[in-house]
Short mmCIF file of C-alpha atoms in Angstrom, two decimals:
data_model
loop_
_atom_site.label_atom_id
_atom_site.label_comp_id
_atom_site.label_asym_id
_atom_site.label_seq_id
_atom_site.Cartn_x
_atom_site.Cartn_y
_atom_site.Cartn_z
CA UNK K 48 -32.50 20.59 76.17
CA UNK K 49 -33.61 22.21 79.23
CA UNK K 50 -36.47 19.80 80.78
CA UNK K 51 -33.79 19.51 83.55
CA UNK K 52 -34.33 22.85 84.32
CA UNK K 53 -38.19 22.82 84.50
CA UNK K 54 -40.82 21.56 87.22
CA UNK K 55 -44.16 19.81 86.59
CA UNK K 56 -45.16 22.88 84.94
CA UNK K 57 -42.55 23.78 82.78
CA UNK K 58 -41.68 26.64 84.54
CA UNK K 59 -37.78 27.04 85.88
CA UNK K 60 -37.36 25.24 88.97
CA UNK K 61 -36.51 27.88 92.06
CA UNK K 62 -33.77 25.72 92.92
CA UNK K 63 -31.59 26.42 90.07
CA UNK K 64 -31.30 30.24 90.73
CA UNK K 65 -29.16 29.03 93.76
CA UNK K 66 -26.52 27.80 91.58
CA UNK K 67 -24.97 31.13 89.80
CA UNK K 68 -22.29 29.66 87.85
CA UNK K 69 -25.25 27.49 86.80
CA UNK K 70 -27.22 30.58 85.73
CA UNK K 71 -24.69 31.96 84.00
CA UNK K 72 -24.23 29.04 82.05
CA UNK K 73 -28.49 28.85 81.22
CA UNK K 74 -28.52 32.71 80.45
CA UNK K 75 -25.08 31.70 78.04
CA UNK K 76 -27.10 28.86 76.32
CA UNK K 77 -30.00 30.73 75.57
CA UNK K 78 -28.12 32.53 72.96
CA UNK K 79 -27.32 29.34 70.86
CA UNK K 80 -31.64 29.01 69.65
CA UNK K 81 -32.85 28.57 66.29
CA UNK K 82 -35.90 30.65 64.65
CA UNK K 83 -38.94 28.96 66.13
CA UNK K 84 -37.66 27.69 69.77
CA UNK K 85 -38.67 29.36 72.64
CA UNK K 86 -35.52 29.27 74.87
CA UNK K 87 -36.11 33.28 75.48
CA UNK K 88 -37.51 32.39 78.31
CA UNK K 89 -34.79 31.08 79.58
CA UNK K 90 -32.80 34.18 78.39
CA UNK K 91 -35.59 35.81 80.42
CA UNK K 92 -35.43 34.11 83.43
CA UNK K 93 -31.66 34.06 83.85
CA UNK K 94 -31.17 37.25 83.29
CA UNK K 95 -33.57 38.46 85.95
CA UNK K 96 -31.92 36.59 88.47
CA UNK K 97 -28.13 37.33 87.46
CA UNK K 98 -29.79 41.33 88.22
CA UNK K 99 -31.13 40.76 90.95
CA UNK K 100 -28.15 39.57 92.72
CA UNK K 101 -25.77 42.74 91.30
CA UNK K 102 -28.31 44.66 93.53
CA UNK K 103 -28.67 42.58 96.46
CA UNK K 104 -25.21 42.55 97.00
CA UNK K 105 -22.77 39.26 96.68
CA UNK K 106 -18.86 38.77 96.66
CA UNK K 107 -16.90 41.26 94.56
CA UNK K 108 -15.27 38.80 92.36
CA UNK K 109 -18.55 36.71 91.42
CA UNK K 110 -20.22 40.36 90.73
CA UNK K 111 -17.82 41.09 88.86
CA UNK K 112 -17.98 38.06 86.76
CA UNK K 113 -21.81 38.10 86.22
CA UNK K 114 -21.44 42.34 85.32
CA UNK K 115 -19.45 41.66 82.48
CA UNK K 116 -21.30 38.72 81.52
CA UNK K 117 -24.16 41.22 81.20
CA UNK K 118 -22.93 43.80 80.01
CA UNK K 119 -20.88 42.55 77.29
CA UNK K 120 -21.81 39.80 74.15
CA UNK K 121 -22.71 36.21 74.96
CA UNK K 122 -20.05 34.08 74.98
CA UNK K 123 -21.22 32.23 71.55
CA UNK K 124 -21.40 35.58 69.55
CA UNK K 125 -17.87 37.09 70.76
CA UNK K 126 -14.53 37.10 69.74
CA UNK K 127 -12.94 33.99 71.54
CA UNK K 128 -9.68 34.80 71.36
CA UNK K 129 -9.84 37.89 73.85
CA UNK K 130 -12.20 36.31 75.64
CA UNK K 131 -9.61 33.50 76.18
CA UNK K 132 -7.16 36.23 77.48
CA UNK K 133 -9.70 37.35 79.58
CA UNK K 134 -10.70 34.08 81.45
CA UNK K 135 -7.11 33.55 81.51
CA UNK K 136 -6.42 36.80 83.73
CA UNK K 137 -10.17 35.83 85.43
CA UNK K 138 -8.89 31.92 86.43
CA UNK K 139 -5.78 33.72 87.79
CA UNK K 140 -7.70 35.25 90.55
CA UNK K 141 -9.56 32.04 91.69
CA UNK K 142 -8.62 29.67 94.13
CA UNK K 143 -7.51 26.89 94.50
CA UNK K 144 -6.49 26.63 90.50
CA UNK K 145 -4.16 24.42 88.34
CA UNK K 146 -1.02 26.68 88.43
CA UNK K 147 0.47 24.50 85.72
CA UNK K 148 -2.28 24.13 83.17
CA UNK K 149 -2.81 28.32 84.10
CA UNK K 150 1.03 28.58 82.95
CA UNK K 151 0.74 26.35 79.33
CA UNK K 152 -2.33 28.09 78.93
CA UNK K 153 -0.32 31.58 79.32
CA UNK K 154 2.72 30.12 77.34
CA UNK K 155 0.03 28.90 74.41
CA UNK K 156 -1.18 32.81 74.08
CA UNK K 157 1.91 34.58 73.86
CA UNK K 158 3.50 32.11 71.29
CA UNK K 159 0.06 32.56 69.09
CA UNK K 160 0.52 36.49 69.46
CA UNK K 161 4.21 36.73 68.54
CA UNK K 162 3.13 34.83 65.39
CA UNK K 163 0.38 37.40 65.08
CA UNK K 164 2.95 39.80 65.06
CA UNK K 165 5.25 38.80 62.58
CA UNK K 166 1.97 38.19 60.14
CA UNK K 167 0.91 41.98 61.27
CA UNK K 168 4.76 43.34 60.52
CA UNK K 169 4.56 41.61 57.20
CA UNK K 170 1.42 42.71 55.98
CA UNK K 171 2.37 46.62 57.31
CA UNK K 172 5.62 46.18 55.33
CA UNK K 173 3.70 45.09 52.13
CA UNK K 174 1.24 47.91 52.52
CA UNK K 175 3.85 50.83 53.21
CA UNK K 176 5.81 49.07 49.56
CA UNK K 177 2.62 49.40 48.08
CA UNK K 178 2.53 52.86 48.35
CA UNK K 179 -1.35 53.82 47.82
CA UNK K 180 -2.02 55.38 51.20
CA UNK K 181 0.80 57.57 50.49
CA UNK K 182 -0.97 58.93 47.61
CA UNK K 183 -4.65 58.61 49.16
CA UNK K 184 -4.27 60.84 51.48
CA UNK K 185 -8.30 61.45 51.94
CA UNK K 186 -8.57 57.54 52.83
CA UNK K 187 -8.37 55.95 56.30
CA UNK K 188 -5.07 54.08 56.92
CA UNK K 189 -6.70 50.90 58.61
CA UNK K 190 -4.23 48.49 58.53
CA UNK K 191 -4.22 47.39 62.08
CA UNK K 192 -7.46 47.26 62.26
CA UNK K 193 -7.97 44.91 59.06
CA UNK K 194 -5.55 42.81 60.59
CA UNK K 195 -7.45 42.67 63.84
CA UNK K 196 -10.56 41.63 61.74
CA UNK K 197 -9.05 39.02 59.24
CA UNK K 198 -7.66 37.31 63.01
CA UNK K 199 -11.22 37.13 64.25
CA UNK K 200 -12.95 35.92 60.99
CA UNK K 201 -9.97 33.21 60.47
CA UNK K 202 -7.86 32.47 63.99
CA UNK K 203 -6.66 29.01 63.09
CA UNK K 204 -1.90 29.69 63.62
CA UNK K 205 -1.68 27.54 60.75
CA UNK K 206 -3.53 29.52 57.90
CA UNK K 207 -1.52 31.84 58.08
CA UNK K 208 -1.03 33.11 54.74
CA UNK K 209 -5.16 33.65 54.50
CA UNK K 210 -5.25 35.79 57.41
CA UNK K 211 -2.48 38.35 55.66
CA UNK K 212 -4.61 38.09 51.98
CA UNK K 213 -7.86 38.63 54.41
CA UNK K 214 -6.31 41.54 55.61
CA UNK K 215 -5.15 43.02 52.30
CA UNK K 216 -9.07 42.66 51.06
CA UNK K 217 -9.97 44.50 54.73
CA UNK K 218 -7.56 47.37 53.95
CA UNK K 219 -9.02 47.71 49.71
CA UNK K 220 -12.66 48.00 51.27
CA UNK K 221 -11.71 50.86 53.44
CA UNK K 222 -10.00 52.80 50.58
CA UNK K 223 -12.63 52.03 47.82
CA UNK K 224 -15.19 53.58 50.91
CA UNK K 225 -13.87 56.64 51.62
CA UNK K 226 -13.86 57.20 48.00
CA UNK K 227 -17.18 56.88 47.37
CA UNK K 228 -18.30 58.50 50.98
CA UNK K 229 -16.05 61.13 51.23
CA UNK K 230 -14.00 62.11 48.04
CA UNK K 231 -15.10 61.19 45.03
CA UNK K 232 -18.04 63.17 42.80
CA UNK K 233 -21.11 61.54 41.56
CA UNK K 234 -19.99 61.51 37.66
CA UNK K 235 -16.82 60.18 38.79
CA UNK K 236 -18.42 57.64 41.34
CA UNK K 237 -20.63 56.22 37.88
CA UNK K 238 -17.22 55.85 36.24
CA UNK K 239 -14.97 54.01 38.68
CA UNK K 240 -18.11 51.81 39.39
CA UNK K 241 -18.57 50.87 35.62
CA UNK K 242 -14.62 50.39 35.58
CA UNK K 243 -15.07 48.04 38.31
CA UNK K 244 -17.53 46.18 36.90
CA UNK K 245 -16.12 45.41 33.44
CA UNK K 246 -12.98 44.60 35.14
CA UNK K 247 -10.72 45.80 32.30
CA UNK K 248 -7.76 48.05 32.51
CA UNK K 249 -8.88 49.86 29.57
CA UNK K 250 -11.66 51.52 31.60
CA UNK K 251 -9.12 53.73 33.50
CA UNK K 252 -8.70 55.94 30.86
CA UNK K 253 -11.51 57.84 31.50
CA UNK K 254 -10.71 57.83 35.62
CA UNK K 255 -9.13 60.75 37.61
CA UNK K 256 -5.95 60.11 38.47
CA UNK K 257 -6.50 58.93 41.99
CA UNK K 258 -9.36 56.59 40.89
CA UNK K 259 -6.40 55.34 38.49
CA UNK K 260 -4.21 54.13 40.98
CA UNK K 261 -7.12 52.46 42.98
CA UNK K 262 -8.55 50.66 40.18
CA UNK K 263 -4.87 49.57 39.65
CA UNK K 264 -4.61 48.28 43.35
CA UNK K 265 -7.93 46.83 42.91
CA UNK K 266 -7.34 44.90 39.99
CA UNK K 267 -3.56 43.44 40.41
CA UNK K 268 -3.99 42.36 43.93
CA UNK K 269 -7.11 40.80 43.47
CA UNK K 270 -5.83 39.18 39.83
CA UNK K 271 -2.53 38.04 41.99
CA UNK K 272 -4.45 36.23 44.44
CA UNK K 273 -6.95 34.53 42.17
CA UNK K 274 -3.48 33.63 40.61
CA UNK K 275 -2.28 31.84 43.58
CA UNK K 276 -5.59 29.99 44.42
CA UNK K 277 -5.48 28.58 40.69
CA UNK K 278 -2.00 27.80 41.20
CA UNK K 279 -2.22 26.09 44.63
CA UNK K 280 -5.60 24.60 44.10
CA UNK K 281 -6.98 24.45 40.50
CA UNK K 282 -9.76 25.89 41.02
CA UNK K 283 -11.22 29.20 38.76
CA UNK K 284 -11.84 32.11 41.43
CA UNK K 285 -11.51 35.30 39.54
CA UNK K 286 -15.43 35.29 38.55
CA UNK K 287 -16.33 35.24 41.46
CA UNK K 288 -14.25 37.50 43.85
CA UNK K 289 -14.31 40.72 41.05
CA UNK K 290 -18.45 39.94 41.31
CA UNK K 291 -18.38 40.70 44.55
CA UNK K 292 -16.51 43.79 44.02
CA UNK K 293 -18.58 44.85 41.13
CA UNK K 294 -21.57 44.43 43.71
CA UNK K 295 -20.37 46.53 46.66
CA UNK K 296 -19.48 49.44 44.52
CA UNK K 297 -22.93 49.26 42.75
CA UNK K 298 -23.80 49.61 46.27
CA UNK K 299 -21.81 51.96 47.33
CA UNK K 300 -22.80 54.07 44.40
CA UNK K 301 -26.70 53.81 45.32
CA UNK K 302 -26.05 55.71 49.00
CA UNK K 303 -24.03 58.07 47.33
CA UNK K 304 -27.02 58.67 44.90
CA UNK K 305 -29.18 58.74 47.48
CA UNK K 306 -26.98 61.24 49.60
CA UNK K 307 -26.21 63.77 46.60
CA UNK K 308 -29.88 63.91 45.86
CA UNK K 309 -30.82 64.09 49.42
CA UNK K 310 -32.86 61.19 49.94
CA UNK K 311 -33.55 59.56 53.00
CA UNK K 312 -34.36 56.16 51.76
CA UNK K 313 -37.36 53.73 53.15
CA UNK K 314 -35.99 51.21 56.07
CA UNK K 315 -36.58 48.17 53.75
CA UNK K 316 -35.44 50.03 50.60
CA UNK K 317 -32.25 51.12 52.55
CA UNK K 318 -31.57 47.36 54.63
CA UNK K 319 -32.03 45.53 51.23
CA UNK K 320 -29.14 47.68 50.02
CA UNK K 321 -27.32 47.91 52.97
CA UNK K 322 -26.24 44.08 54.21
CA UNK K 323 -24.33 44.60 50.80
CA UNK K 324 -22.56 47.87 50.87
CA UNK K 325 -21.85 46.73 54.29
CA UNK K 326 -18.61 45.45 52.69
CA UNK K 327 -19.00 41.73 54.27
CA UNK K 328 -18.97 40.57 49.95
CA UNK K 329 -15.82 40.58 49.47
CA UNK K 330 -14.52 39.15 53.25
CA UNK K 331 -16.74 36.48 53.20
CA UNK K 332 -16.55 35.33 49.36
CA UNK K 333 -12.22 36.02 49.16
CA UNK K 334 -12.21 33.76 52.98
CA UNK K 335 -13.90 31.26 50.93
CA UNK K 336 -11.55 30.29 48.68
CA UNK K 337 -8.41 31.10 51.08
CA UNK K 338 -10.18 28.35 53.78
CA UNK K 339 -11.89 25.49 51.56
CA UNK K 340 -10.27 22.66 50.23
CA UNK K 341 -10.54 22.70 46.48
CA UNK K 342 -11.98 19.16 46.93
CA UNK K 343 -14.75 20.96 49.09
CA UNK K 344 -15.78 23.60 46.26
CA UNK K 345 -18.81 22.78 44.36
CA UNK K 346 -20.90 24.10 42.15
CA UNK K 347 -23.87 24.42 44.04
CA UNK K 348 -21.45 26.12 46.49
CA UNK K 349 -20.60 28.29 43.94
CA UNK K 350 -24.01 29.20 42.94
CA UNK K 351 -24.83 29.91 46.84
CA UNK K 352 -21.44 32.05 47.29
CA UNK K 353 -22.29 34.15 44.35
CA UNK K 354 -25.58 34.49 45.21
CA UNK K 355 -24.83 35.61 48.91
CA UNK K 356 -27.41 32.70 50.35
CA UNK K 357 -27.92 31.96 54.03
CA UNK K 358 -25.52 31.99 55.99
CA UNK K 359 -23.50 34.73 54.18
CA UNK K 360 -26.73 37.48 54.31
CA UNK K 361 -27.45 36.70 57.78
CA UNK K 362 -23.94 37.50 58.62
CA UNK K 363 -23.59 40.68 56.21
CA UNK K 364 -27.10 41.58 57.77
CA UNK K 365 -25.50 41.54 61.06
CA UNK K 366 -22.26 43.29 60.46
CA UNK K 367 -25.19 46.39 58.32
CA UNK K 368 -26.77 46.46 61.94
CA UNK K 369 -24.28 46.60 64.30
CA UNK K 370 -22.54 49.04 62.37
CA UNK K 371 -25.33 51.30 61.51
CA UNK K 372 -25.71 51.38 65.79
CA UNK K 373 -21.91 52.02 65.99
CA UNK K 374 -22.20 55.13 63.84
CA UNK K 375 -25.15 56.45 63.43
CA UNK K 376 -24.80 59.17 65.92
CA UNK K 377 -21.67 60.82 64.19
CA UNK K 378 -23.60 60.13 60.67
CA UNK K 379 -26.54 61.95 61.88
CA UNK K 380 -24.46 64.94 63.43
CA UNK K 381 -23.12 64.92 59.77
CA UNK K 382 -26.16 64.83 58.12
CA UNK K 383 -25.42 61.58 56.16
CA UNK K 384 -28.27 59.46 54.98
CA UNK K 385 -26.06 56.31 54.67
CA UNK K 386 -27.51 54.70 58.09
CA UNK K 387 -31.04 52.68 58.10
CA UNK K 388 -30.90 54.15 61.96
CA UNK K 389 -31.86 57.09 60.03
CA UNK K 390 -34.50 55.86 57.98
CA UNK K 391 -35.44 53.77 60.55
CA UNK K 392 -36.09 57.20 62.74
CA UNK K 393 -37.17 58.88 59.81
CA UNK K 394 -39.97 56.62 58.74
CA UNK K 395 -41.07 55.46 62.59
CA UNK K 396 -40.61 59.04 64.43
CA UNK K 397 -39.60 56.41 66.70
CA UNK K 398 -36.79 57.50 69.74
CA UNK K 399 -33.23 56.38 69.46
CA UNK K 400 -33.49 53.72 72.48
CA UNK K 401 -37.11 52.40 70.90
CA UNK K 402 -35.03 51.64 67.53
CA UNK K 403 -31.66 50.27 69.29
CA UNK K 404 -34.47 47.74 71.30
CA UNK K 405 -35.58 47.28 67.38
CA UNK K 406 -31.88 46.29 65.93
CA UNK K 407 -31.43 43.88 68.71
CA UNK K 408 -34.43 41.62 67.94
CA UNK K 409 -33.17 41.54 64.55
CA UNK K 410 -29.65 40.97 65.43
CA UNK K 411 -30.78 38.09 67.49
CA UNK K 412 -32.76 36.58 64.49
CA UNK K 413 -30.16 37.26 62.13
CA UNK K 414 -28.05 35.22 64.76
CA UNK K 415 -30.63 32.06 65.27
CA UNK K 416 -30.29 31.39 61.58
CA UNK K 417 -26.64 31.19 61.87
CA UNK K 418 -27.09 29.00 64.28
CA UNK K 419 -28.86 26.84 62.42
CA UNK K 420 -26.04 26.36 60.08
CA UNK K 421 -23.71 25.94 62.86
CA UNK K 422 -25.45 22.94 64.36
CA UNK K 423 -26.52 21.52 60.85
CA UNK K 424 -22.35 22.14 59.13
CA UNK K 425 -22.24 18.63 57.99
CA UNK K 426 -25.74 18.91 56.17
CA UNK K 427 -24.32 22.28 54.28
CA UNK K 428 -23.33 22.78 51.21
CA UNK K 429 -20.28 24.91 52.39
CA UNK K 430 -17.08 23.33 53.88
CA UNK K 431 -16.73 23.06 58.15
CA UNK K 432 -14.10 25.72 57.63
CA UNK K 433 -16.59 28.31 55.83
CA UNK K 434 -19.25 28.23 58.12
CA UNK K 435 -17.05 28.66 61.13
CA UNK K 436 -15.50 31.44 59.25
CA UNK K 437 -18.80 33.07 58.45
CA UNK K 438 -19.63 32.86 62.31
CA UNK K 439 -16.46 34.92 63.08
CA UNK K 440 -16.96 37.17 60.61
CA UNK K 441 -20.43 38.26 62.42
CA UNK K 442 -18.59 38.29 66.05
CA UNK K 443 -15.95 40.24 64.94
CA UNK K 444 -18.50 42.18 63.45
CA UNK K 445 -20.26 42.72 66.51
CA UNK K 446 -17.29 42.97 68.69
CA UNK K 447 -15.54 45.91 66.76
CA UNK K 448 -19.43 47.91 67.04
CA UNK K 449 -19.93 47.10 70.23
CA UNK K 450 -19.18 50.49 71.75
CA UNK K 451 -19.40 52.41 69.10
CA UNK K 452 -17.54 53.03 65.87
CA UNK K 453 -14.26 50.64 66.75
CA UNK K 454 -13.00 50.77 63.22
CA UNK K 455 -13.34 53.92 61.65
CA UNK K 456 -12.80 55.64 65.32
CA UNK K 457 -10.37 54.32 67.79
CA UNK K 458 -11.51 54.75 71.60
CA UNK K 459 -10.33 53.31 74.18
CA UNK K 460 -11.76 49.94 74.56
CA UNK K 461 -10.90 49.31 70.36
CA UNK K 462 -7.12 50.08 71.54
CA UNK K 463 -6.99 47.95 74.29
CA UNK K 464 -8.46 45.12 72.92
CA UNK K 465 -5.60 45.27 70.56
CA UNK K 466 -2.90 46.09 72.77
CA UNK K 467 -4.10 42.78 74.63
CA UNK K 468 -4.68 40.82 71.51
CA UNK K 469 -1.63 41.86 69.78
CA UNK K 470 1.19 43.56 71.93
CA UNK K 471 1.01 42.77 75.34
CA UNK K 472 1.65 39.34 76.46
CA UNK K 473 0.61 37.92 79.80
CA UNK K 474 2.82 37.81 82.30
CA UNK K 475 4.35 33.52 82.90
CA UNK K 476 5.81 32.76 86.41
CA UNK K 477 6.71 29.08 86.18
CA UNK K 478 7.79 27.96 89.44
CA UNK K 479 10.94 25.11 88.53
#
């Protein structure tokens, strides 16, 4: 792939570093290896350069340009819709430029977002008729942001419909969370978890009353919707979408365990857990049946889902990381164990900064097997649709941790990535 790039002795030819759209392009690529390759030194070598020239000095624009591609996530592991609003206000600024094609391309984006906002209106309506985080009042009321993430796991304007049952899923996690991180008592914890697990509504009677009305929101909108994909489809999905229920709150209830008792788990002990509780189950496994074709669903699919198989622990392992770097320094203020940062810390008496430099190498092997299954889609067992969806899922997942805690914690970047994602539109001028 990159011979092009080398000399006789398979080092990077001086020549290229002239080129810096060029570099930015090899540094971009470097990102898309599998386990094994050695395109880090290309990673390596680009990146050097691309530093180099923010300190010598070069045109404000073009530093600009190479800062942010820096400082921010490669282009393959971000969120593509924002960063197609943001090369849209970046081609803007060049010259000379296709005004027209710059115009469509404006005109495309804000007739996408005011469909976005109709879906986001309609889902807010159904969750104020619903009524639970009226009675919650201990929970998080996330509903933007679940919106946000169902839109980055599953962009396509015409699936509509799975974006707003994504969401609903997004907004259940976040509840069922804050139950078991915040509220709820270990005896009680035991009981919703065994409630969950046998799935029957004859388990509630031995619930408070606020696990009640969870279970009950649990259970009929996850019932409806295994309803509808029977309906529209044929195919049996209730098996597997309460599994992965029953799974991350027999997660859930092991950190809480472990926090009660206060026990700081092993890093292994606590990661093997974690990619679980992470609460990437239920996303990934509901998106499955709300993006494949039933023609598309197999068994051995079935078995992998289930199972959580590459990609889907790859991805969850990602979204355990990122968020775990988000957090951990509010967790740690708060004496939580619920963060492998801190048994990462705890077991190492490693710095901080030595175990952020740790996460990222795993990130970035977590990411080369993903994009094995990216480049191999037509050899997998799971539909075109799932893996790109399972790809998303980890970018949004990096995206929203990027900075710190963008879900639980708005700041200012996490608002005006929505604002430009879902309320501003760009500006047309289309010159008749």
């Amino acid at each position: 792939m990159f011979k092009g790039f080398r000399d006789e002795k398979e080092n990077f030819k001086v020549e290229i570093s002239n080129d810096v759209q060029g570099m930015l392009s090899l540094y971009a690529a470097s990102y898309l290896t599998f386990e094994g390759e050695s395109l880090w030194e290309a990673n390596t070598f680009s990146r050097t350069y691309l530093m180099n020239l923010l300190k010598q000095g070069i045109d404000v624009d073009v530093a600009k340009q190479v800062w942010q591609v820096l400082e921010g996530l490669p282009y393959h592991q971000s969120f593509h819709r924002l960063e197609a609003r943001r090369y849209i206000d970046t081609y803007a600024k060049k010259g000379p430029h296709n005004h027209l094609m710059l115009e469509l391309a404006k005109l495309d984006f804000n007739i996408i977002q005011s469909l976005h906002q109709k879906e986001l209106q309609e889902v807010s309506r159904w969750w104020k008729d619903f009524g639970l985080a009226s009675k919650i009042h201990f929970a998080r009321d996330r509903i933007v942001e679940s919106f946000f993430w169902s839109l980055g796991m599953i962009p396509q304007p015409q699936i509509t419909k799975s974006r707003k049952e994504l969401t609903k899923v997004g907004i259940l996690i976040t509840i069922i969370d804050d139950i078991y991180d915040v509220y709820g008592t270990l005896e009680e914890l035991e009981l919703f978890t065994n409630a969950i697990e046998r799935w029957d509504v004859n388990a509630i009677n031995t619930l408070p009353d606020y696990m009640i009305l969870c279970f009950l929101a649990l259970y009929n909108t996850v019932n409806e919707m295994a309803y509808d994909i029977f309906k529209e489809q044929g195919v049996k999905s209730i098996h597997y979408l309460k599994k992965s229920w029953s799974d991350l709150c027999k997660s859930y209830l092991q950190e809480a365990k472990w926090f009660h008792n206060k026990v700081t788990p092993s890093f292994d002990e606590f990661l093997e857990n974690g990619w679980i509780s992470s609460g990437g189950g239920p996303l990934l496994i509901h998106s499955y049946f709300l993006v494949t074709h039933d023609q598309d669903i197999t068994e051995q699919a079935l078995h992998s889902l289930t199972n959580y198989h590459d990609p889907l622990r790859s991805a969850m392992t990602i979204l355990r990381l990122t968020n775990d770097l988000g957090t951990s320094t509010d967790e740690i203020e708060r004496g939580e164990t619920s963060n492998s940062i801190i048994s990462y810390l705890h077991e190492t008496g490693l710095s901080k900064e030595n175990a952020r430099q740790y996460y990222t190498t795993l990130i970035d092997k977590e990411w080369q097997n993903l994009n094995k299954y990216h480049y191999q889609v037509m050899h997998s067992i799971f539909s075109k649709s799932f893996i790109h969806c399972v790809l998303n899922f980890a970018r949004i997942a990096q995206y929203t941790y990027q900075y710190g805690d963008g879900y639980g914690r708005q700041d200012d970047i996490s608002i005006n990535r929505i604002k430009l994602l879902l309320v501003d539109p760009i500006p047309v001028n289309i010159v008749t």
